[in-house]
Amino acid sequence: MAARKESKQTRQTQILDAAMEVFVHLGFSKARMDDIAAEAGVSKGSLYWHFKSKDDIISAVLYRLFQGGLGELRQIKAMDIPADEKLQRVVQRLAIDVQAMQRWQPLMAEFYAVAMRHGSVQQYLRRYYREYIELLSAVIDEGRDAGIFHTDDAVQAAFTMTAAVEGTILLAALGLSDEGWGQQVENTLLHVMQGI
Amino acid sequence: MAARKESKQTRQTQILDAAMEVFVHLGFSKARMDDIAAEAGVSKGSLYWHFKSKDDIISAVLYRLFQGGLGELRQIKAMDIPADEKLQRVVQRLAIDVQAMQRWQPLMAEFYAVAMRHGSVQQYLRRYYREYIELLSAVIDEGRDAGIFHTDDAVQAAFTMTAAVEGTILLAALGLSDEGWGQQVENTLLHVMQGI
Amino acid sequence: MAARKESKQTRQTQILDAAMEVFVHLGFSKARMDDIAAEAGVSKGSLYWHFKSKDDIISAVLYRLFQGGLGELRQIKAMDIPADEKLQRVVQRLAIDVQAMQRWQPLMAEFYAVAMRHGSVQQYLRRYYREYIELLSAVIDEGRDAGIFHTDDAVQAAFTMTAAVEGTILLAALGLSDEGWGQQVENTLLHVMQGI
Amino acid sequence: MAARKESKQTRQTQILDAAMEVFVHLGFSKARMDDIAAEAGVSKGSLYWHFKSKDDIISAVLYRLFQGGLGELRQIKAMDIPADEKLQRVVQRLAIDVQAMQRWQPLMAEFYAVAMRHGSVQQYLRRYYREYIELLSAVIDEGRDAGIFHTDDAVQAAFTMTAAVEGTILLAALGLSDEGWGQQVENTLLHVMQGI
DNA sequence: AATGAATGAGGATTCATTCAT
DNA sequence: CATGAATGAATCCTCATTCAT
């Protein structure tokens, strides 16, 4: 039984890998189930055995991409180190994550688009960013209480940081950054944090 | 039934107005040419007389969303006022422009997604942002020379500002801002500019 | 008035010239009125001033192409020369005509196709060939009466000759003849006539 | 509703049968994919599963009309009988085959028209006729060596025979033959062969 | 679990024709 | 006579989804 379950996992993983590959190249709407099946090396029928629909695959990709970020932030927040050091770690992790996911970034923009039409996706993303900003602002608050930061609006500061990251990814995806995306995110964030 | 004397320019405008309206409600992919034609009050054939394809209409709509921004920035840069006042004006204008964009909220997220796929649009945006950042950094440089600003990297500062604006729009489009987009952009920018 | 009429004639000629050019390259069905208008250097509206419809243009081209052949044959038949010499002249004229019309031959095949669906065209072509075969068989009959030919079925002989010409054009159009079409027709006809 | 167990081969055959039926009634261009699907009793999607496009179906139909002819000729050529008897058999077979074609009469004229435009079909036909003429001329050569025939140009004789057959089909398709196509072809060929 | 043939609603695009100017 | 914008019916093709095997 364990073997079978793992096999299923593997096949699903295999399909999702293929789906992401196809989505990156063609975008959600132009990608056909045939393309995904071909890329995954399975039949179209198999796709529908493992996933209910194309939308289901897109959702699965969404969850896959938006994993980890929050977890890391939660961990950092819980650490027993000064707030400024926490923020530094956040920046470092973001730089690493963004750099690692540079390949999949085109998908992010599409998710925002999908979110506009799919209530559930929109809710998911909204919650994700809301918690991200909350965690971040909590750290900033913590730093302000400790006299390290001096901003009067921690939430706004967190929002600004998050916006800066997303905006940087966007501009970088358009080819407006001469450096690696991770480096660029780091530079931008450090700049923003001067005002905190 | 439709009047024949509308100038070519006017008829195209009329179609694009209708297209944006439809796109906002249905999104780019779900919007049908029939919908646009009906909304514009012209025949489907007329759509194809003025625009080569649906993609062509989408491109035209995207270009439209980016009209004016650069012109305003050029004008402000050429003014005979201190650099810090120039930046203030830029922020004001951006707040107004972005506030106007709020009307197209459901479109904005898709916009970025489509821009990534559309070669010509992508190129257009790249040039747009490149010049925008250049102009902005020139103003910042000017301020630094005048002793008003103290940043050591004007280009990075301009990049950060631009990224912050775009990121704000993105997050706002997701419903993450409690205020009007214009106000939110203003807050974010003022925050970013503390570091300049 | 004469000038105007001639002008009209000229414009119609101009359009038909263009139409034939376009038809040869694209075929009747793929040729668009826009193509013809562009080739003729006039507006599409002008096309409809001079011709009732696309079918009307096709008909006009048909009549244009199937002119002359019969007239020549009638003239030759009426000549005061021996029947065998008449046939020789027919062959010569056919060789010349086919060679001259080599450029337009692709249209002929399409006319047969059109004829199948358009009663009037079919009737026109049928009459054309029927008279052609009649004239030809009359000449052959004439020769048999004079003791020059010995065929027992002049109509069949005329049919065979006509079929041989059309078949030769067909094969030549497919690229199966190494010689000029006129020469090929001549060779084939001479071969067929050995049996007359 | 349609049975699923039909083999791929059979289903394609079924579609082509339907297509020919529809083409005969409506012609290539007026026949819609829906018509073919309905006639075949399958869905439109199934048409596109088995054939790439409408053109693809048309090509397949054209190829179909030319099946067998070469094979028969090759067989006859290989027989151990005198050359004149071989030619007689060729004529008999042609008469039978052409007679069978009469069923597709409305299609035949269009067939030649389409063949002229369709690169791949044209090439196929060119090769077909080339080999046909070669085989035929080989038989004639054989007969001349045996002292049966006396033509000095076997290739020209073969070309003439082939042209006569095609021309006869063309004229017959136009309704210019009072007899059955098979009979007409036989008459014409016998007439042509008098000169061999 | 896997396959791949079958389905059919859906939509973009074409193009002959009209007609106000 | 000429123009070219406007019309809209017509149709090819796509593609997510189903299901018998």
mmCIF file of N, CA, C and O (backbone and C1' of nucleotides) in Angstrom, chain D residues 11 43-46 49-50, chain E residues 4-10:
data_model
loop_
_atom_site.group_PDB
_atom_site.id
_atom_site.type_symbol
_atom_site.label_atom_id
_atom_site.label_comp_id
_atom_site.label_asym_id
_atom_site.label_seq_id
_atom_site.Cartn_x
_atom_site.Cartn_y
_atom_site.Cartn_z
ATOM 1 N N ARG D 11 -12.746 3.317 -39.186
ATOM 2 C CA ARG D 11 -13.355 4.612 -38.925
ATOM 3 C C ARG D 11 -12.944 5.637 -39.979
ATOM 4 O O ARG D 11 -13.747 6.420 -40.466
ATOM 5 N N SER D 43 -18.948 12.495 -34.602
ATOM 6 C CA SER D 43 -18.899 13.898 -34.217
ATOM 7 C C SER D 43 -17.843 14.632 -35.028
ATOM 8 O O SER D 43 -16.932 14.037 -35.601
ATOM 9 N N LYS D 44 -17.997 15.947 -35.047
ATOM 10 C CA LYS D 44 -17.027 16.756 -35.771
ATOM 11 C C LYS D 44 -15.632 16.568 -35.180
ATOM 12 O O LYS D 44 -14.634 16.527 -35.902
ATOM 13 N N GLY D 45 -15.604 16.468 -33.869
ATOM 14 C CA GLY D 45 -14.314 16.286 -33.228
ATOM 15 C C GLY D 45 -13.618 15.033 -33.717
ATOM 16 O O GLY D 45 -12.396 15.007 -33.882
ATOM 17 N N SER D 46 -14.392 14.009 -33.964
ATOM 18 C CA SER D 46 -13.810 12.757 -34.429
ATOM 19 C C SER D 46 -13.162 12.940 -35.804
ATOM 20 O O SER D 46 -12.128 12.345 -36.101
ATOM 21 N N TRP D 49 -9.902 14.132 -35.248
ATOM 22 C CA TRP D 49 -8.996 13.175 -34.618
ATOM 23 C C TRP D 49 -8.339 12.332 -35.715
ATOM 24 O O TRP D 49 -7.150 12.011 -35.646
ATOM 25 N N HIS D 50 -9.083 12.039 -36.743
ATOM 26 C CA HIS D 50 -8.571 11.159 -37.792
ATOM 27 C C HIS D 50 -7.944 11.905 -38.966
ATOM 28 O O HIS D 50 -7.106 11.355 -39.673
ATOM 29 P P DG E 4 -2.247 5.517 -25.961
ATOM 30 O "O5'" DG E 4 -3.520 5.932 -26.816
ATOM 31 C "C5'" DG E 4 -4.435 4.924 -27.233
ATOM 32 C "C4'" DG E 4 -5.728 5.593 -27.649
ATOM 33 C "C3'" DG E 4 -5.558 6.928 -28.390
ATOM 34 O "O3'" DG E 4 -6.630 7.104 -29.297
ATOM 35 C "C1'" DG E 4 -6.851 7.284 -26.533
ATOM 36 P P DA E 5 -6.400 6.934 -30.817
ATOM 37 O "O5'" DA E 5 -7.888 6.697 -31.326
ATOM 38 C "C5'" DA E 5 -8.584 5.521 -30.929
ATOM 39 C "C4'" DA E 5 -10.019 5.851 -30.576
ATOM 40 C "C3'" DA E 5 -10.720 6.788 -31.563
ATOM 41 O "O3'" DA E 5 -12.012 6.267 -31.805
ATOM 42 C "C1'" DA E 5 -10.855 7.694 -29.362
ATOM 43 P P DA E 6 -12.958 7.050 -32.826
ATOM 44 O "O5'" DA E 6 -13.846 7.910 -31.843
ATOM 45 C "C5'" DA E 6 -14.659 7.252 -30.898
ATOM 46 C "C4'" DA E 6 -15.493 8.259 -30.143
ATOM 47 C "C3'" DA E 6 -16.159 9.321 -31.021
ATOM 48 O "O3'" DA E 6 -17.541 9.331 -30.724
ATOM 49 C "C1'" DA E 6 -14.971 10.344 -29.233
ATOM 50 P P DT E 7 -18.479 10.275 -31.565
ATOM 51 O "O5'" DT E 7 -18.698 11.479 -30.555
ATOM 52 C "C5'" DT E 7 -19.042 11.201 -29.207
ATOM 53 C "C4'" DT E 7 -19.087 12.477 -28.402
ATOM 54 C "C3'" DT E 7 -19.772 13.653 -29.115
ATOM 55 O "O3'" DT E 7 -20.890 14.058 -28.349
ATOM 56 C "C1'" DT E 7 -17.723 14.329 -28.104
ATOM 57 P P DG E 8 -22.189 14.547 -29.050
ATOM 58 O "O5'" DG E 8 -22.041 16.109 -28.807
ATOM 59 C "C5'" DG E 8 -21.707 16.592 -27.518
ATOM 60 C "C4'" DG E 8 -21.287 18.048 -27.621
ATOM 61 C "C3'" DG E 8 -21.977 18.838 -28.749
ATOM 62 O "O3'" DG E 8 -22.139 20.182 -28.320
ATOM 63 C "C1'" DG E 8 -19.692 18.944 -29.037
ATOM 64 P P DA E 9 -23.625 20.721 -28.320
ATOM 65 O "O5'" DA E 9 -23.464 21.898 -27.257
ATOM 66 C "C5'" DA E 9 -22.808 21.637 -26.027
ATOM 67 C "C4'" DA E 9 -21.684 22.636 -25.788
ATOM 68 C "C3'" DA E 9 -22.053 24.090 -26.124
ATOM 69 O "O3'" DA E 9 -21.489 24.919 -25.111
ATOM 70 C "C1'" DA E 9 -20.136 23.458 -27.369
ATOM 71 P P DG E 10 -21.764 26.451 -25.162
ATOM 72 O "O5'" DG E 10 -20.396 27.038 -25.736
ATOM 73 C "C5'" DG E 10 -19.168 26.548 -25.246
ATOM 74 C "C4'" DG E 10 -18.041 27.254 -25.961
ATOM 75 C "C3'" DG E 10 -18.385 28.707 -26.340
ATOM 76 O "O3'" DG E 10 -17.274 29.539 -26.045
ATOM 77 C "C1'" DG E 10 -17.719 27.500 -28.260
#
